[in-house]
């Protein structure tokens, strides 16, 4: 097929077609004429890291990001050390896969803790340990602000502005930020923050925010156009801030996951053209 | 009963004991040795406005706030005019009830609209119409930032900082802000914003944020101590900012609503003493 030139930067995250194995993903994405995938660690591990790297490389695909490192809020020294170690592995995996972007979901409040300030400080401390390690391997830690509804149990990092503050002490080549429309669309400071982000932007993810929010709040993501986010202004804003990388579509949604993978990819492609980069 | 002096500023919002009529609420709250209630418009209307005002006054109770005005984002002129008119009525009701505080839930995106910036502008425009009217009647419009998970369908006002920006053009006697722990606990800017709020603070509401979030996200509020919020720092912060008014407990929760009203009030009182103002 002769692909629309606008598709040259569209990347499909493996979580969007959760039912596919890595080979199915690589085949399906390449067949759709796309050039990039975002990968979660699980399908990579399932296939074997080196084999996964070769599979993606041989298919001529870029890896726009690896998801995910993070979960850096543990209090107990052993749990904290294990988290640092796991993040080092994730950095190594990113390097092996040939991506310079490791998405970081920083973690929520430890069970039973209400110390949000302390949790945020521990994230900053852990980043100081991980950032040089990442930089040496050509990998950038991409801090992902998650929607505040996930603050307690997923990520104490809740706004793009906060992510930029957290990234500030580190060189942009070591620590960047994710701009994910789902998580930050509501933020009254979002346009100022994207402009401020500039070269810190390490990943641009799009999907829509569904209303009403489904019973499992983790699955409130939808195809672009099915929710409440006005997406083209985000494309324009990250471009104005200097972003020239991929536009990755990551959707967690029970209905989407129930559809055949090829249909999901086809829908993502169509919605991307119609809703995200129209005209 | 001889009440703990710390209870002199505790107010129970009528929504917390949703099953009670206004007379039941007034009796129950007074019997618990409390001095204040927060009222929703519905039980007031059910009882009749003037009778409600007399009932509360005769019981010696303060009305810490009236909930709620707002819903100011409509696009069509007729709907917009109706909203303004309804808000004028709410202001009049607040004045009749003897409270100087009308809580404002500003409204979400109009159905089918994705224009968040436009919705926020319409809120500002409507406030300019309503603020002088409120001020003339001794009522302050208390802008309530709602948790960002309600941005699309309840309130495009999502942070305390945004509420303060929106209030800025008006005299503090006309437009203030609500500090509601449930909605703003996650905000990395919250301490700076409370300090900045100062005399703009028009209402202080407390309850806890439950995790996991229940299927109906509107019912994620819980008794203080049942969720993830560290409450005493919020009490200290509003006091440091100058707040000397009531501490209103507003809980939407299906399990709480299923309990007998007296038990709910008793639990609120105990949790207030143990968790909100301990020691």
PDB file of N, CA, C and O in Angstrom, chain A residues 109 114 116-117 120 147-149 151-153 158-159 162 165 185-189 191 208 211 213-215 217 225-230, chain B residues 109 114 116-117 120 147-149 151-153 158-159 162 165 185-189 191 208 211 213-215 217 225-230:
ATOM      1  N   UNK A 109       1.441   6.469  46.111  1.00  0.00           N
ATOM      2  CA  UNK A 109       1.747   6.417  47.537  1.00  0.00           C
ATOM      3  C   UNK A 109       1.979   4.967  47.938  1.00  0.00           C
ATOM      4  O   UNK A 109       1.212   4.094  47.554  1.00  0.00           O
ATOM      5  N   UNK A 114       0.286   8.384  53.542  1.00  0.00           N
ATOM      6  CA  UNK A 114      -0.405   9.560  53.021  1.00  0.00           C
ATOM      7  C   UNK A 114       0.594  10.701  52.780  1.00  0.00           C
ATOM      8  O   UNK A 114       0.200  11.836  52.588  1.00  0.00           O
ATOM      9  N   UNK A 116       2.457  12.483  50.602  1.00  0.00           N
ATOM     10  CA  UNK A 116       2.622  12.773  49.176  1.00  0.00           C
ATOM     11  C   UNK A 116       3.910  13.547  48.915  1.00  0.00           C
ATOM     12  O   UNK A 116       4.621  13.280  47.938  1.00  0.00           O
ATOM     13  N   UNK A 117       4.214  14.479  49.791  1.00  0.00           N
ATOM     14  CA  UNK A 117       5.438  15.266  49.634  1.00  0.00           C
ATOM     15  C   UNK A 117       6.662  14.350  49.705  1.00  0.00           C
ATOM     16  O   UNK A 117       7.580  14.439  48.877  1.00  0.00           O
ATOM     17  N   UNK A 120       7.067  12.254  46.576  1.00  0.00           N
ATOM     18  CA  UNK A 120       7.607  13.042  45.466  1.00  0.00           C
ATOM     19  C   UNK A 120       9.106  13.277  45.640  1.00  0.00           C
ATOM     20  O   UNK A 120       9.866  13.273  44.659  1.00  0.00           O
ATOM     21  N   UNK A 147      -2.776  11.514  34.889  1.00  0.00           N
ATOM     22  CA  UNK A 147      -3.983  12.224  35.331  1.00  0.00           C
ATOM     23  C   UNK A 147      -4.087  12.138  36.856  1.00  0.00           C
ATOM     24  O   UNK A 147      -3.817  11.080  37.440  1.00  0.00           O
ATOM     25  N   UNK A 148      -4.488  13.245  37.508  1.00  0.00           N
ATOM     26  CA  UNK A 148      -4.560  13.249  38.972  1.00  0.00           C
ATOM     27  C   UNK A 148      -5.440  12.149  39.566  1.00  0.00           C
ATOM     28  O   UNK A 148      -5.290  11.825  40.740  1.00  0.00           O
ATOM     29  N   UNK A 149      -6.301  11.542  38.792  1.00  0.00           N
ATOM     30  CA  UNK A 149      -7.098  10.448  39.374  1.00  0.00           C
ATOM     31  C   UNK A 149      -6.246   9.210  39.657  1.00  0.00           C
ATOM     32  O   UNK A 149      -6.677   8.301  40.345  1.00  0.00           O
ATOM     33  N   UNK A 151      -3.170   9.623  41.053  1.00  0.00           N
ATOM     34  CA  UNK A 151      -2.093  10.132  41.907  1.00  0.00           C
ATOM     35  C   UNK A 151      -1.756   9.171  43.035  1.00  0.00           C
ATOM     36  O   UNK A 151      -0.591   8.942  43.332  1.00  0.00           O
ATOM     37  N   UNK A 152      -2.779   8.608  43.671  1.00  0.00           N
ATOM     38  CA  UNK A 152      -2.521   7.772  44.847  1.00  0.00           C
ATOM     39  C   UNK A 152      -1.926   6.420  44.487  1.00  0.00           C
ATOM     40  O   UNK A 152      -1.085   5.899  45.209  1.00  0.00           O
ATOM     41  N   UNK A 153      -2.362   5.836  43.373  1.00  0.00           N
ATOM     42  CA  UNK A 153      -1.962   4.441  43.148  1.00  0.00           C
ATOM     43  C   UNK A 153      -1.077   4.209  41.929  1.00  0.00           C
ATOM     44  O   UNK A 153      -0.651   3.062  41.699  1.00  0.00           O
ATOM     45  N   UNK A 158       1.753  14.583  38.614  1.00  0.00           N
ATOM     46  CA  UNK A 158       0.381  14.833  38.167  1.00  0.00           C
ATOM     47  C   UNK A 158       0.211  15.907  37.093  1.00  0.00           C
ATOM     48  O   UNK A 158      -0.857  16.009  36.510  1.00  0.00           O
ATOM     49  N   UNK A 159       1.223  16.720  36.867  1.00  0.00           N
ATOM     50  CA  UNK A 159       1.094  17.737  35.817  1.00  0.00           C
ATOM     51  C   UNK A 159       2.399  17.819  35.030  1.00  0.00           C
ATOM     52  O   UNK A 159       3.480  17.480  35.530  1.00  0.00           O
ATOM     53  N   UNK A 162       4.891  20.000  36.807  1.00  0.00           N
ATOM     54  CA  UNK A 162       5.605  19.283  37.870  1.00  0.00           C
ATOM     55  C   UNK A 162       6.690  18.382  37.266  1.00  0.00           C
ATOM     56  O   UNK A 162       7.798  18.271  37.817  1.00  0.00           O
ATOM     57  N   UNK A 165       9.600  20.549  36.425  1.00  0.00           N
ATOM     58  CA  UNK A 165      10.348  20.915  37.636  1.00  0.00           C
ATOM     59  C   UNK A 165      11.254  19.765  38.077  1.00  0.00           C
ATOM     60  O   UNK A 165      12.391  19.977  38.495  1.00  0.00           O
ATOM     61  N   UNK A 185      -4.890  16.990  29.282  1.00  0.00           N
ATOM     62  CA  UNK A 185      -5.761  17.856  28.469  1.00  0.00           C
ATOM     63  C   UNK A 185      -6.516  18.885  29.307  1.00  0.00           C
ATOM     64  O   UNK A 185      -6.835  19.973  28.841  1.00  0.00           O
ATOM     65  N   UNK A 186      -6.845  18.547  30.542  1.00  0.00           N
ATOM     66  CA  UNK A 186      -7.670  19.375  31.422  1.00  0.00           C
ATOM     67  C   UNK A 186      -6.867  20.526  32.043  1.00  0.00           C
ATOM     68  O   UNK A 186      -7.461  21.452  32.602  1.00  0.00           O
ATOM     69  N   UNK A 187      -5.546  20.480  31.983  1.00  0.00           N
ATOM     70  CA  UNK A 187      -4.693  21.361  32.790  1.00  0.00           C
ATOM     71  C   UNK A 187      -4.722  22.791  32.248  1.00  0.00           C
ATOM     72  O   UNK A 187      -4.320  23.033  31.108  1.00  0.00           O
ATOM     73  N   UNK A 188      -5.168  23.748  33.064  1.00  0.00           N
ATOM     74  CA  UNK A 188      -5.209  25.138  32.573  1.00  0.00           C
ATOM     75  C   UNK A 188      -3.835  25.688  32.223  1.00  0.00           C
ATOM     76  O   UNK A 188      -3.732  26.662  31.489  1.00  0.00           O
ATOM     77  N   UNK A 189      -2.775  25.047  32.738  1.00  0.00           N
ATOM     78  CA  UNK A 189      -1.409  25.502  32.449  1.00  0.00           C
ATOM     79  C   UNK A 189      -0.770  24.752  31.280  1.00  0.00           C
ATOM     80  O   UNK A 189       0.422  24.939  31.002  1.00  0.00           O
ATOM     81  N   UNK A 191      -0.734  24.707  28.015  1.00  0.00           N
ATOM     82  CA  UNK A 191      -0.093  25.333  26.831  1.00  0.00           C
ATOM     83  C   UNK A 191       1.222  25.995  27.221  1.00  0.00           C
ATOM     84  O   UNK A 191       2.221  25.890  26.497  1.00  0.00           O
ATOM     85  N   UNK A 208      -7.891   9.606  23.293  1.00  0.00           N
ATOM     86  CA  UNK A 208      -8.948  10.476  23.781  1.00  0.00           C
ATOM     87  C   UNK A 208      -9.342  10.100  25.211  1.00  0.00           C
ATOM     88  O   UNK A 208      -8.965   9.031  25.708  1.00  0.00           O
ATOM     89  N   UNK A 211     -15.884  10.085  28.412  1.00  0.00           N
ATOM     90  CA  UNK A 211     -16.830  10.540  29.435  1.00  0.00           C
ATOM     91  C   UNK A 211     -18.192   9.956  29.095  1.00  0.00           C
ATOM     92  O   UNK A 211     -18.625  10.078  27.948  1.00  0.00           O
ATOM     93  N   UNK A 213     -16.503   8.377  32.594  1.00  0.00           N
ATOM     94  CA  UNK A 213     -15.362   7.522  32.898  1.00  0.00           C
ATOM     95  C   UNK A 213     -15.890   6.125  33.224  1.00  0.00           C
ATOM     96  O   UNK A 213     -16.818   5.980  34.006  1.00  0.00           O
ATOM     97  N   UNK A 214     -15.330   5.081  32.587  1.00  0.00           N
ATOM     98  CA  UNK A 214     -15.833   3.722  32.870  1.00  0.00           C
ATOM     99  C   UNK A 214     -15.510   3.269  34.298  1.00  0.00           C
ATOM    100  O   UNK A 214     -14.723   3.901  34.995  1.00  0.00           O
ATOM    101  N   UNK A 215     -16.161   2.176  34.702  1.00  0.00           N
ATOM    102  CA  UNK A 215     -16.026   1.685  36.083  1.00  0.00           C
ATOM    103  C   UNK A 215     -14.564   1.456  36.453  1.00  0.00           C
ATOM    104  O   UNK A 215     -14.148   1.764  37.564  1.00  0.00           O
ATOM    105  N   UNK A 217     -11.272   2.942  36.079  1.00  0.00           N
ATOM    106  CA  UNK A 217     -10.768   4.243  35.609  1.00  0.00           C
ATOM    107  C   UNK A 217      -9.487   4.122  34.786  1.00  0.00           C
ATOM    108  O   UNK A 217      -9.119   5.054  34.075  1.00  0.00           O
ATOM    109  N   UNK A 225     -11.233  11.014  18.877  1.00  0.00           N
ATOM    110  CA  UNK A 225     -12.543  11.374  18.331  1.00  0.00           C
ATOM    111  C   UNK A 225     -13.693  10.825  19.154  1.00  0.00           C
ATOM    112  O   UNK A 225     -14.830  11.269  19.011  1.00  0.00           O
ATOM    113  N   UNK A 226     -13.409   9.856  20.006  1.00  0.00           N
ATOM    114  CA  UNK A 226     -14.489   9.272  20.816  1.00  0.00           C
ATOM    115  C   UNK A 226     -14.671   9.971  22.160  1.00  0.00           C
ATOM    116  O   UNK A 226     -15.578   9.626  22.913  1.00  0.00           O
ATOM    117  N   UNK A 227     -13.815  10.925  22.467  1.00  0.00           N
ATOM    118  CA  UNK A 227     -13.890  11.561  23.784  1.00  0.00           C
ATOM    119  C   UNK A 227     -13.981  13.068  23.690  1.00  0.00           C
ATOM    120  O   UNK A 227     -14.568  13.606  22.751  1.00  0.00           O
ATOM    121  N   UNK A 228     -13.407  13.731  24.670  1.00  0.00           N
ATOM    122  CA  UNK A 228     -13.630  15.164  24.857  1.00  0.00           C
ATOM    123  C   UNK A 228     -12.431  16.046  24.510  1.00  0.00           C
ATOM    124  O   UNK A 228     -12.494  17.259  24.645  1.00  0.00           O
ATOM    125  N   UNK A 229     -11.329  15.422  24.059  1.00  0.00           N
ATOM    126  CA  UNK A 229     -10.115  16.223  23.845  1.00  0.00           C
ATOM    127  C   UNK A 229     -10.058  16.789  22.431  1.00  0.00           C
ATOM    128  O   UNK A 229     -10.261  16.064  21.454  1.00  0.00           O
ATOM    129  N   UNK A 230      -9.765  18.062  22.347  1.00  0.00           N
ATOM    130  CA  UNK A 230      -9.513  18.719  21.064  1.00  0.00           C
ATOM    131  C   UNK A 230      -8.043  18.482  20.744  1.00  0.00           C
ATOM    132  O   UNK A 230      -7.159  19.151  21.291  1.00  0.00           O
TER     133      UNK A 230
ATOM    134  N   UNK B 109     -17.937  20.862  29.865  1.00  0.00           N
ATOM    135  CA  UNK B 109     -18.058  21.153  28.441  1.00  0.00           C
ATOM    136  C   UNK B 109     -19.511  20.956  28.025  1.00  0.00           C
ATOM    137  O   UNK B 109     -20.127  19.958  28.394  1.00  0.00           O
ATOM    138  N   UNK B 114     -15.712  20.437  22.441  1.00  0.00           N
ATOM    139  CA  UNK B 114     -14.376  20.125  22.963  1.00  0.00           C
ATOM    140  C   UNK B 114     -13.593  21.409  23.237  1.00  0.00           C
ATOM    141  O   UNK B 114     -12.388  21.366  23.443  1.00  0.00           O
ATOM    142  N   UNK B 116     -12.466  23.683  25.460  1.00  0.00           N
ATOM    143  CA  UNK B 116     -12.258  23.909  26.890  1.00  0.00           C
ATOM    144  C   UNK B 116     -11.906  25.370  27.173  1.00  0.00           C
ATOM    145  O   UNK B 116     -12.383  25.962  28.153  1.00  0.00           O
ATOM    146  N   UNK B 117     -11.091  25.951  26.311  1.00  0.00           N
ATOM    147  CA  UNK B 117     -10.718  27.353  26.491  1.00  0.00           C
ATOM    148  C   UNK B 117     -11.950  28.247  26.420  1.00  0.00           C
ATOM    149  O   UNK B 117     -12.165  29.132  27.258  1.00  0.00           O
ATOM    150  N   UNK B 120     -14.116  27.953  29.535  1.00  0.00           N
ATOM    151  CA  UNK B 120     -13.532  28.697  30.660  1.00  0.00           C
ATOM    152  C   UNK B 120     -13.755  30.206  30.490  1.00  0.00           C
ATOM    153  O   UNK B 120     -13.997  30.908  31.470  1.00  0.00           O
ATOM    154  N   UNK B 147     -11.963  18.205  41.097  1.00  0.00           N
ATOM    155  CA  UNK B 147     -10.927  17.274  40.656  1.00  0.00           C
ATOM    156  C   UNK B 147     -10.971  17.163  39.127  1.00  0.00           C
ATOM    157  O   UNK B 147     -12.054  17.111  38.540  1.00  0.00           O
ATOM    158  N   UNK B 148      -9.788  17.118  38.502  1.00  0.00           N
ATOM    159  CA  UNK B 148      -9.748  17.064  37.030  1.00  0.00           C
ATOM    160  C   UNK B 148     -10.533  15.900  36.416  1.00  0.00           C
ATOM    161  O   UNK B 148     -10.863  15.957  35.235  1.00  0.00           O
ATOM    162  N   UNK B 149     -10.858  14.882  37.185  1.00  0.00           N
ATOM    163  CA  UNK B 149     -11.657  13.805  36.582  1.00  0.00           C
ATOM    164  C   UNK B 149     -13.085  14.259  36.290  1.00  0.00           C
ATOM    165  O   UNK B 149     -13.821  13.579  35.582  1.00  0.00           O
ATOM    166  N   UNK B 151     -13.598  17.340  34.926  1.00  0.00           N
ATOM    167  CA  UNK B 151     -13.424  18.528  34.081  1.00  0.00           C
ATOM    168  C   UNK B 151     -14.429  18.563  32.937  1.00  0.00           C
ATOM    169  O   UNK B 151     -14.994  19.614  32.644  1.00  0.00           O
ATOM    170  N   UNK B 152     -14.668  17.434  32.303  1.00  0.00           N
ATOM    171  CA  UNK B 152     -15.531  17.450  31.111  1.00  0.00           C
ATOM    172  C   UNK B 152     -17.001  17.607  31.459  1.00  0.00           C
ATOM    173  O   UNK B 152     -17.741  18.269  30.748  1.00  0.00           O
ATOM    174  N   UNK B 153     -17.431  17.004  32.562  1.00  0.00           N
ATOM    175  CA  UNK B 153     -18.884  16.971  32.782  1.00  0.00           C
ATOM    176  C   UNK B 153     -19.378  17.726  34.014  1.00  0.00           C
ATOM    177  O   UNK B 153     -20.592  17.788  34.239  1.00  0.00           O
ATOM    178  N   UNK B 158     -10.367  23.487  37.465  1.00  0.00           N
ATOM    179  CA  UNK B 158      -9.723  22.250  37.900  1.00  0.00           C
ATOM    180  C   UNK B 158      -8.661  22.390  38.982  1.00  0.00           C
ATOM    181  O   UNK B 158      -8.239  21.386  39.550  1.00  0.00           O
ATOM    182  N   UNK B 159      -8.191  23.610  39.241  1.00  0.00           N
ATOM    183  CA  UNK B 159      -7.184  23.777  40.294  1.00  0.00           C
ATOM    184  C   UNK B 159      -7.501  25.032  41.104  1.00  0.00           C
ATOM    185  O   UNK B 159      -8.154  25.967  40.609  1.00  0.00           O
ATOM    186  N   UNK B 162      -6.155  28.082  39.383  1.00  0.00           N
ATOM    187  CA  UNK B 162      -7.045  28.567  38.316  1.00  0.00           C
ATOM    188  C   UNK B 162      -8.232  29.325  38.914  1.00  0.00           C
ATOM    189  O   UNK B 162      -8.670  30.342  38.368  1.00  0.00           O
ATOM    190  N   UNK B 165      -7.038  32.732  39.803  1.00  0.00           N
ATOM    191  CA  UNK B 165      -6.898  33.566  38.603  1.00  0.00           C
ATOM    192  C   UNK B 165      -8.269  34.088  38.154  1.00  0.00           C
ATOM    193  O   UNK B 165      -8.410  35.237  37.748  1.00  0.00           O
ATOM    194  N   UNK B 185      -6.150  17.756  46.768  1.00  0.00           N
ATOM    195  CA  UNK B 185      -5.072  17.170  47.577  1.00  0.00           C
ATOM    196  C   UNK B 185      -3.866  16.774  46.740  1.00  0.00           C
ATOM    197  O   UNK B 185      -2.726  16.763  47.233  1.00  0.00           O
ATOM    198  N   UNK B 186      -4.089  16.377  45.501  1.00  0.00           N
ATOM    199  CA  UNK B 186      -3.036  15.854  44.624  1.00  0.00           C
ATOM    200  C   UNK B 186      -2.170  16.960  44.036  1.00  0.00           C
ATOM    201  O   UNK B 186      -1.101  16.676  43.472  1.00  0.00           O
ATOM    202  N   UNK B 187      -2.615  18.198  44.092  1.00  0.00           N
ATOM    203  CA  UNK B 187      -2.018  19.293  43.314  1.00  0.00           C
ATOM    204  C   UNK B 187      -0.657  19.689  43.875  1.00  0.00           C
ATOM    205  O   UNK B 187      -0.562  20.134  45.020  1.00  0.00           O
ATOM    206  N   UNK B 188       0.411  19.561  43.076  1.00  0.00           N
ATOM    207  CA  UNK B 188       1.739  19.924  43.585  1.00  0.00           C
ATOM    208  C   UNK B 188       1.847  21.407  43.956  1.00  0.00           C
ATOM    209  O   UNK B 188       2.739  21.785  44.695  1.00  0.00           O
ATOM    210  N   UNK B 189       0.931  22.228  43.439  1.00  0.00           N
ATOM    211  CA  UNK B 189       0.950  23.665  43.734  1.00  0.00           C
ATOM    212  C   UNK B 189       0.037  24.027  44.898  1.00  0.00           C
ATOM    213  O   UNK B 189      -0.166  25.212  45.198  1.00  0.00           O
ATOM    214  N   UNK B 191      -0.054  23.996  48.181  1.00  0.00           N
ATOM    215  CA  UNK B 191       0.347  24.780  49.362  1.00  0.00           C
ATOM    216  C   UNK B 191       0.593  26.231  49.002  1.00  0.00           C
ATOM    217  O   UNK B 191       0.183  27.138  49.728  1.00  0.00           O
ATOM    218  N   UNK B 208     -12.365  12.596  52.606  1.00  0.00           N
ATOM    219  CA  UNK B 208     -11.210  11.847  52.128  1.00  0.00           C
ATOM    220  C   UNK B 208     -11.435  11.387  50.685  1.00  0.00           C
ATOM    221  O   UNK B 208     -12.553  11.433  50.173  1.00  0.00           O
ATOM    222  N   UNK B 211      -9.460   5.177  47.420  1.00  0.00           N
ATOM    223  CA  UNK B 211      -8.725   4.433  46.400  1.00  0.00           C
ATOM    224  C   UNK B 211      -8.878   2.956  46.716  1.00  0.00           C
ATOM    225  O   UNK B 211      -8.630   2.564  47.869  1.00  0.00           O
ATOM    226  N   UNK B 213     -10.874   4.135  43.222  1.00  0.00           N
ATOM    227  CA  UNK B 213     -12.031   4.964  42.918  1.00  0.00           C
ATOM    228  C   UNK B 213     -13.205   4.044  42.572  1.00  0.00           C
ATOM    229  O   UNK B 213     -13.047   3.135  41.769  1.00  0.00           O
ATOM    230  N   UNK B 214     -14.368   4.258  43.193  1.00  0.00           N
ATOM    231  CA  UNK B 214     -15.507   3.372  42.893  1.00  0.00           C
ATOM    232  C   UNK B 214     -16.029   3.563  41.462  1.00  0.00           C
ATOM    233  O   UNK B 214     -15.661   4.525  40.782  1.00  0.00           O
ATOM    234  N   UNK B 215     -16.879   2.637  41.040  1.00  0.00           N
ATOM    235  CA  UNK B 215     -17.366   2.640  39.653  1.00  0.00           C
ATOM    236  C   UNK B 215     -18.018   3.969  39.289  1.00  0.00           C
ATOM    237  O   UNK B 215     -17.831   4.476  38.192  1.00  0.00           O
ATOM    238  N   UNK B 217     -17.603   7.549  39.710  1.00  0.00           N
ATOM    239  CA  UNK B 217     -16.514   8.411  40.194  1.00  0.00           C
ATOM    240  C   UNK B 217     -17.019   9.587  41.027  1.00  0.00           C
ATOM    241  O   UNK B 217     -16.246  10.203  41.755  1.00  0.00           O
ATOM    242  N   UNK B 225     -10.037   9.759  57.029  1.00  0.00           N
ATOM    243  CA  UNK B 225      -9.315   8.618  57.563  1.00  0.00           C
ATOM    244  C   UNK B 225      -9.494   7.355  56.730  1.00  0.00           C
ATOM    245  O   UNK B 225      -8.741   6.402  56.883  1.00  0.00           O
ATOM    246  N   UNK B 226     -10.484   7.354  55.859  1.00  0.00           N
ATOM    247  CA  UNK B 226     -10.719   6.168  55.030  1.00  0.00           C
ATOM    248  C   UNK B 226      -9.985   6.215  53.698  1.00  0.00           C
ATOM    249  O   UNK B 226     -10.042   5.241  52.940  1.00  0.00           O
ATOM    250  N   UNK B 227      -9.335   7.315  53.417  1.00  0.00           N
ATOM    251  CA  UNK B 227      -8.694   7.449  52.106  1.00  0.00           C
ATOM    252  C   UNK B 227      -7.233   7.821  52.199  1.00  0.00           C
ATOM    253  O   UNK B 227      -6.544   7.430  53.144  1.00  0.00           O
ATOM    254  N   UNK B 228      -6.765   8.573  51.237  1.00  0.00           N
ATOM    255  CA  UNK B 228      -5.328   8.807  51.065  1.00  0.00           C
ATOM    256  C   UNK B 228      -4.853  10.203  51.446  1.00  0.00           C
ATOM    257  O   UNK B 228      -3.666  10.510  51.329  1.00  0.00           O
ATOM    258  N   UNK B 229      -5.772  11.071  51.895  1.00  0.00           N
ATOM    259  CA  UNK B 229      -5.372  12.457  52.139  1.00  0.00           C
ATOM    260  C   UNK B 229      -4.861  12.660  53.556  1.00  0.00           C
ATOM    261  O   UNK B 229      -5.498  12.238  54.521  1.00  0.00           O
ATOM    262  N   UNK B 230      -3.738  13.320  53.659  1.00  0.00           N
ATOM    263  CA  UNK B 230      -3.200  13.751  54.950  1.00  0.00           C
ATOM    264  C   UNK B 230      -3.875  15.082  55.282  1.00  0.00           C
ATOM    265  O   UNK B 230      -3.502  16.126  54.750  1.00  0.00           O
TER     266      UNK B 230
END
